[in-house]
């Protein structure tokens, strides 16, 4: 076969055919633009939210380094830093166990040394002044200066009360000169003071105090070096950290003498996304829905266009055009339409995504920080690739139809024709409703596409509301709160309450604060919690479980990294405990998991003074950590009071650890009894916290009162409220509904466009057919009724399909999702679809009616003669 250079001819034919289909082009460009817009919005929201979450999380985690190797010595650091995987590292050293100025009760402040070259990685931004050089020079953040009542000026002096050590802490007062002022992060309730390298030299002996003679860490605090590490990329961070440690001659196995602990920066989502199937499934589902939505309309547009121009393609075949050349003509038109629609979609999608990202962040725990949505090339690259893939997939079949049709078939081609038809004989075959059913059946593919595109948005809408309606506030709040309010000394919220006699006056809750709350309008009920560490467990009476570790001398210990940490003991060799006394209200909140579970029986037996409750540790999801069970219900123990008096108890039940009921100090043993028994054994002065509820309609006013009271009346007191978690839950629900609603709206618009396009082009391609029907006696009013009835049938079938698919999806996918999410409680709903159904019926009536209006002005003869 001779090769003919006809590419230019094919291009000309494609371009002229393109110009002749203006209506098709407008609808196709809009369809492609909407598809590209959806992809772009999805990528913008996803990547923009990810970037801002990551930036905010980096601030909370302390920096943007990929990982940290913890508690190393300078000798270990020198061996580790030269590993080939490490691109950059820094030895950052914490210089005190706490900064105890009373002004910092409600905002934690830390003293650090960070090498100056590493400042950007720790988000240390000097907004005024210079880095410190001398041992008595520091950088201070602006919020810390304000809390100290000082102006934001360099050159002034500040005095800090530094805690050194934890087991036997010492407090020293040091005065520093401020050489620079740092920008504080409003979303991070932590202040930073940065010292110079000369501070390390000046106080070298002091900073060795956190290690024993073998170099083992005695506890977190002054002198501990955190090695920040950056690799060439953020993939597989933990694996790289382990490789660096092992290849440098150390171990990653806890308990080994040369063990080094490390962890990846949890801000880097890339390090572990492969283990998050829920996130990956959500992204995949979003991409699939958009691709399917785009396919439905783009495919339908081109299928209808090909069918409309099928005679034209048949004529091209008669003059020698091959099938592949016809396919190229259709494909060239598709790519021209894509070139026009995709840029518009990219612009609209980015604008919509940039609008939604701040709304996403405003309804998250990162609210308040600066929000940036960068022009990330990945957003546009991903959107372009997926949009082009959708156009390619959607136009393949229509192009093949055009390319494979023979000239003879093209001349007599009728949409939906094909195969043998059974001859029907009836006296009522001319009824309009029968004709409508016949018309719908002629092109089953087009009918399925229209119904699928309309049903998709309705089902998606119902799914969004079904999921958001299954969000359970009760389950969400159960994890975070046990009462409407919790009040205590500010030091309690800084994990500084231990219930020791020498410090209790500075750290306990005042009765005046409780009375002020009780007298406030709306107060319902509450209860006090007392706690002390001055009641110990007699080791002779304690029988360790199989989960408790013992050394060869019989001493109990637990592993913290590579260090054996012994159970805390007092000077008499008794194990220290956290001993709690509770009034009735908080006692009702405990959750027994072993032994007696009836609250009434528990209270009745505790009152006798012969029983206590033992605490067991739980994980983040509230599940009991069985390998940390230290005793069982029924065990007999002896508790020793401060004056040496002993008292025997039986452990009545094991109850779950609940940080809203404890002092959060991580004691090895924790026991609970009633208020009266506690006062008999200790003292009322150990008043740790108070829980209470208020009337629902008074919560907002009550929170305002408590906030004002802790600011102006008793600034050493502080509080937590349920309202914070309620707001977070509502924000989560609103966020899901907002994003899902926007997606549903765009999918719905595409579905309606598909319906309008199908009806409009169907009427145009059936001009001759409709004219023939009018010629044999059918009135134009009957024709309009027939077309409107077709639209109603489309709407009716869509309603039935939506109801069936929505119910099936709800009872399968949504139920499975609800069962797997701790804060969801499945509820079957269909009501979100009901308001949409009348709109579908209205569209089914109006669209055919309006589409046929222009045809009424043409005569039957002119239509038939033009179409022949």
Coordinates of C-alpha atoms in Angstrom, one line a residue, residues 81-405:
X81 CA 27.3 12.6 62.8
X82 CA 29.8 11.3 60.1
X83 CA 27.5 8.5 58.8
X84 CA 27.1 8.7 55.1
X85 CA 23.3 8.9 55.3
X86 CA 23.3 12.0 57.4
X87 CA 23.2 15.2 55.4
X88 CA 23.0 17.6 58.3
X89 CA 23.0 17.2 62.1
X90 CA 23.1 19.3 65.3
X91 CA 23.6 18.6 69.0
X92 CA 20.8 20.4 70.8
X93 CA 21.0 20.4 74.6
X94 CA 18.3 21.0 77.2
X95 CA 19.8 23.0 80.0
X96 CA 17.3 22.7 82.9
X97 CA 14.6 20.4 84.2
X98 CA 12.2 23.4 84.4
X99 CA 11.9 27.1 84.5
X100 CA 10.0 27.8 87.7
X101 CA 9.2 31.5 87.6
X102 CA 5.6 31.9 88.9
X103 CA 4.7 33.9 85.8
X104 CA 5.1 30.7 83.7
X105 CA 2.5 28.7 85.6
X106 CA 0.2 28.6 82.6
X107 CA 2.8 28.6 79.8
X108 CA 5.7 26.2 79.9
X109 CA 9.1 27.7 79.3
X110 CA 12.3 25.8 78.4
X111 CA 16.0 26.7 78.4
X112 CA 18.0 25.2 75.5
X113 CA 21.3 25.4 73.6
X114 CA 20.9 25.2 69.9
X115 CA 23.8 25.8 67.4
X116 CA 23.2 29.0 65.5
X117 CA 23.4 27.3 62.1
X118 CA 20.5 25.1 63.2
X119 CA 18.2 27.9 64.2
X120 CA 16.1 27.7 61.0
X121 CA 15.4 24.0 61.6
X122 CA 14.1 24.7 65.1
X123 CA 12.0 27.7 63.8
X124 CA 14.1 30.1 65.9
X125 CA 13.4 33.4 64.2
X126 CA 15.2 36.5 65.7
X127 CA 12.9 39.4 65.0
X128 CA 15.2 41.8 66.8
X129 CA 18.8 41.7 68.1
X130 CA 21.5 39.0 67.6
X131 CA 22.4 35.5 68.8
X132 CA 24.0 35.1 72.3
X133 CA 27.7 34.7 72.6
X134 CA 28.6 35.0 76.3
X135 CA 27.5 32.5 79.0
X136 CA 25.1 35.0 80.5
X137 CA 23.4 36.0 77.2
X138 CA 20.2 34.6 75.9
X139 CA 17.5 34.8 73.2
X140 CA 14.0 35.1 74.6
X141 CA 10.6 34.9 72.8
X142 CA 8.3 37.9 72.9
X143 CA 5.5 36.1 74.9
X144 CA 7.9 35.1 77.6
X145 CA 9.0 38.7 78.0
X146 CA 5.3 39.8 78.2
X147 CA 4.6 37.3 80.9
X148 CA 7.5 38.6 82.9
X149 CA 6.1 42.1 82.5
X150 CA 9.0 43.3 80.5
X151 CA 9.2 45.3 77.3
X152 CA 10.3 43.8 74.0
X153 CA 13.8 45.3 74.2
X154 CA 17.3 43.9 73.9
X155 CA 20.0 44.7 76.4
X156 CA 17.7 44.3 79.5
X157 CA 18.2 41.6 82.1
X158 CA 15.9 38.7 83.1
X159 CA 16.2 36.4 86.1
X160 CA 15.1 32.8 85.7
X161 CA 14.5 30.2 88.4
X162 CA 16.0 27.0 87.0
X163 CA 15.3 23.5 88.3
X164 CA 18.2 21.1 88.1
X165 CA 17.6 17.4 88.6
X166 CA 14.4 15.5 89.3
X167 CA 15.1 13.0 92.0
X168 CA 16.6 15.5 94.3
X169 CA 15.9 18.8 92.5
X170 CA 17.8 22.0 93.2
X171 CA 16.6 25.5 92.2
X172 CA 19.1 28.2 91.2
X173 CA 18.5 31.8 90.2
X174 CA 20.4 33.0 87.2
X175 CA 20.4 36.5 85.6
X176 CA 20.8 36.8 81.8
X177 CA 21.2 39.7 79.4
X178 CA 18.7 39.6 76.5
X179 CA 20.6 39.9 73.2
X180 CA 17.7 39.0 70.9
X181 CA 13.9 38.6 70.8
X182 CA 12.3 35.6 69.2
X183 CA 9.0 35.4 67.4
X184 CA 6.7 33.2 69.5
X185 CA 4.2 30.8 67.9
X186 CA 0.6 31.6 68.9
X187 CA -0.5 28.0 68.4
X188 CA 2.2 26.6 70.7
X189 CA 1.9 27.2 74.4
X190 CA 5.6 26.8 75.1
X191 CA 8.2 29.6 75.5
X192 CA 11.9 29.2 74.6
X193 CA 15.1 30.7 76.1
X194 CA 18.2 30.0 74.0
X195 CA 21.6 30.2 75.6
X196 CA 25.1 30.3 74.0
X197 CA 27.7 27.7 73.5
X198 CA 29.8 29.3 76.2
X199 CA 27.0 28.4 78.7
X200 CA 27.9 24.8 78.1
X201 CA 31.5 25.5 79.0
X202 CA 30.7 27.7 82.0
X203 CA 28.3 25.1 83.6
X204 CA 29.8 21.9 82.2
X205 CA 30.0 20.1 85.6
X206 CA 26.3 21.0 86.3
X207 CA 25.2 19.6 83.0
X208 CA 26.8 16.2 83.7
X209 CA 24.4 15.6 86.6
X210 CA 21.8 13.8 84.6
X211 CA 24.1 10.8 83.9
X212 CA 25.7 8.2 86.2
X213 CA 29.3 7.2 86.2
X214 CA 28.7 4.9 83.2
X215 CA 27.1 7.6 81.1
X216 CA 23.6 6.2 81.5
X217 CA 20.7 8.7 81.5
X218 CA 19.3 9.1 85.0
X219 CA 16.2 10.9 83.7
X220 CA 15.3 13.6 81.2
X221 CA 16.6 17.0 82.1
X222 CA 19.7 19.2 82.2
X223 CA 22.5 18.0 80.1
X224 CA 20.6 15.7 77.8
X225 CA 21.7 16.1 74.1
X226 CA 19.2 15.5 71.4
X227 CA 20.8 14.9 68.1
X228 CA 18.7 16.4 65.3
X229 CA 19.2 14.6 62.0
X230 CA 18.4 15.5 58.4
X231 CA 18.7 13.0 55.5
X232 CA 18.5 13.7 51.8
X233 CA 14.8 13.0 51.8
X234 CA 12.0 12.2 54.2
X235 CA 11.2 8.6 53.1
X236 CA 11.8 5.8 55.5
X237 CA 13.1 8.0 58.3
X238 CA 12.9 5.5 61.1
X239 CA 14.7 2.9 59.0
X240 CA 17.5 5.3 58.2
X241 CA 17.8 6.3 61.9
X242 CA 18.1 2.6 62.8
X243 CA 20.7 2.1 60.1
X244 CA 22.8 5.1 61.3
X245 CA 22.7 3.8 64.9
X246 CA 23.6 0.2 64.1
X247 CA 26.3 1.0 61.5
X248 CA 27.9 3.4 64.0
X249 CA 28.4 0.7 66.5
X250 CA 25.3 1.1 68.7
X251 CA 22.1 -0.9 69.2
X252 CA 18.4 -0.3 68.6
X253 CA 17.3 -3.0 70.9
X254 CA 15.9 -1.8 74.3
X255 CA 17.8 -3.3 77.2
X256 CA 21.2 -3.5 75.4
X257 CA 24.0 -1.6 77.1
X258 CA 24.7 0.4 74.0
X259 CA 21.1 1.1 73.1
X260 CA 20.2 4.5 71.6
X261 CA 16.6 5.6 71.3
X262 CA 15.4 7.5 68.3
X263 CA 12.3 8.5 66.6
X264 CA 11.1 10.0 63.3
X265 CA 9.6 13.5 63.4
X266 CA 5.9 12.7 63.5
X267 CA 5.3 15.8 61.3
X268 CA 6.6 14.0 58.3
X269 CA 3.5 12.1 57.1
X270 CA 5.5 10.5 54.3
X271 CA 7.2 8.4 56.9
X272 CA 4.4 6.0 57.4
X273 CA 1.7 6.8 54.9
X274 CA 2.1 3.3 53.5
X275 CA 0.8 2.0 56.9
X276 CA -2.3 4.2 56.8
X277 CA -4.8 2.4 54.6
X278 CA -7.7 4.7 55.7
X279 CA -5.9 7.8 54.4
X280 CA -4.8 6.1 51.2
X281 CA -8.4 4.7 50.6
X282 CA -9.9 8.1 51.1
X283 CA -7.6 9.7 48.5
X284 CA -8.2 6.8 46.1
X285 CA -12.0 7.0 46.6
X286 CA -11.8 10.8 45.9
X287 CA -9.8 10.3 42.7
X288 CA -12.1 7.5 41.5
X289 CA -15.3 9.5 42.1
X290 CA -13.9 12.5 40.2
X291 CA -12.6 10.3 37.3
X292 CA -15.9 8.5 37.1
X293 CA -17.8 11.8 37.2
X294 CA -15.6 13.3 34.4
X295 CA -15.9 10.1 32.4
X296 CA -19.7 10.0 32.5
X297 CA -20.1 13.5 31.0
X298 CA -17.1 13.6 28.6
X299 CA -17.9 10.2 27.3
X300 CA -21.6 11.1 26.8
X301 CA -20.7 14.4 25.1
X302 CA -18.4 12.7 22.6
X303 CA -20.7 9.7 22.1
X304 CA -23.6 12.0 21.2
X305 CA -21.4 14.1 19.0
X306 CA -20.2 11.1 17.1
X307 CA -23.7 9.7 16.7
X308 CA -24.9 13.2 15.5
X309 CA -22.1 13.3 12.9
X310 CA -22.1 9.6 12.0
X311 CA -23.2 10.3 8.4
X312 CA -20.3 12.8 8.0
X313 CA -17.8 10.1 9.1
X314 CA -19.5 7.7 6.7
X315 CA -19.0 10.1 3.8
X316 CA -15.3 10.5 4.8
X317 CA -15.1 6.7 4.6
X318 CA -16.6 6.7 1.1
X319 CA -13.8 9.0 -0.2
X320 CA -11.1 6.8 1.2
X321 CA -10.5 8.0 4.8
X322 CA -9.4 5.0 7.0
X323 CA -10.8 4.1 10.4
X324 CA -7.6 5.1 12.3
X325 CA -7.7 8.5 10.4
X326 CA -11.3 9.0 11.5
X327 CA -10.3 8.1 15.1
X328 CA -7.5 10.7 14.9
X329 CA -10.0 13.3 13.7
X330 CA -12.2 12.7 16.8
X331 CA -9.1 12.5 19.0
X332 CA -7.7 15.8 17.7
X333 CA -11.0 17.5 18.6
X334 CA -10.8 16.0 22.1
X335 CA -7.3 17.2 22.7
X336 CA -8.2 20.7 21.4
X337 CA -11.2 20.8 23.8
X338 CA -8.9 19.5 26.6
X339 CA -6.4 22.3 25.9
X340 CA -9.2 24.9 26.2
X341 CA -10.9 23.4 29.3
X342 CA -8.1 22.1 31.5
X343 CA -6.4 25.5 32.1
X344 CA -9.7 27.0 33.1
X345 CA -10.3 24.1 35.4
X346 CA -6.9 24.5 37.0
X347 CA -7.5 28.1 37.7
X348 CA -11.0 27.6 39.2
X349 CA -9.9 24.5 41.2
X350 CA -6.9 26.2 42.7
X351 CA -9.1 29.2 43.8
X352 CA -11.6 26.9 45.3
X353 CA -9.0 24.8 47.0
X354 CA -7.2 27.9 48.4
X355 CA -10.5 29.0 49.8
X356 CA -11.2 25.7 51.5
X357 CA -7.8 25.0 53.0
X358 CA -8.1 27.8 55.6
X359 CA -11.6 26.6 56.5
X360 CA -10.1 23.1 57.0
X361 CA -7.3 24.4 59.3
X362 CA -9.7 26.8 61.1
X363 CA -11.7 23.7 62.2
X364 CA -8.7 21.8 63.4
X365 CA -6.4 21.8 66.4
X366 CA -4.0 23.9 64.3
X367 CA -6.3 26.9 64.2
X368 CA -4.7 30.3 64.8
X369 CA -1.5 29.7 62.9
X370 CA -0.5 31.3 59.6
X371 CA -2.0 29.6 56.6
X372 CA -0.2 29.4 53.3
X373 CA -1.2 27.6 50.1
X374 CA 1.8 27.5 47.8
X375 CA 1.7 27.1 44.0
X376 CA 3.0 23.6 44.3
X377 CA 3.8 22.2 40.9
X378 CA 2.6 18.8 42.0
X379 CA -1.0 20.2 42.3
X380 CA -1.1 21.2 38.7
X381 CA 0.9 18.3 37.4
X382 CA -1.4 15.8 39.1
X383 CA -4.5 17.6 38.0
X384 CA -3.3 17.8 34.4
X385 CA -2.3 14.1 34.2
X386 CA -5.6 12.9 35.7
X387 CA -7.7 15.2 33.6
X388 CA -5.9 14.1 30.4
X389 CA -6.3 10.5 31.4
X390 CA -10.0 11.1 31.9
X391 CA -10.4 12.7 28.5
X392 CA -8.4 9.9 26.9
X393 CA -10.5 7.1 28.6
X394 CA -13.8 8.9 27.9
X395 CA -13.1 9.5 24.1
X396 CA -11.7 6.1 23.2
X397 CA -15.0 4.3 22.6
X398 CA -16.8 7.2 20.7
X399 CA -13.7 7.5 18.5
X400 CA -13.7 3.7 17.8
X401 CA -17.4 3.9 16.9
X402 CA -16.7 6.7 14.4
X403 CA -13.7 4.8 13.0
X404 CA -15.3 1.4 12.6
X405 CA -18.7 2.4 11.1

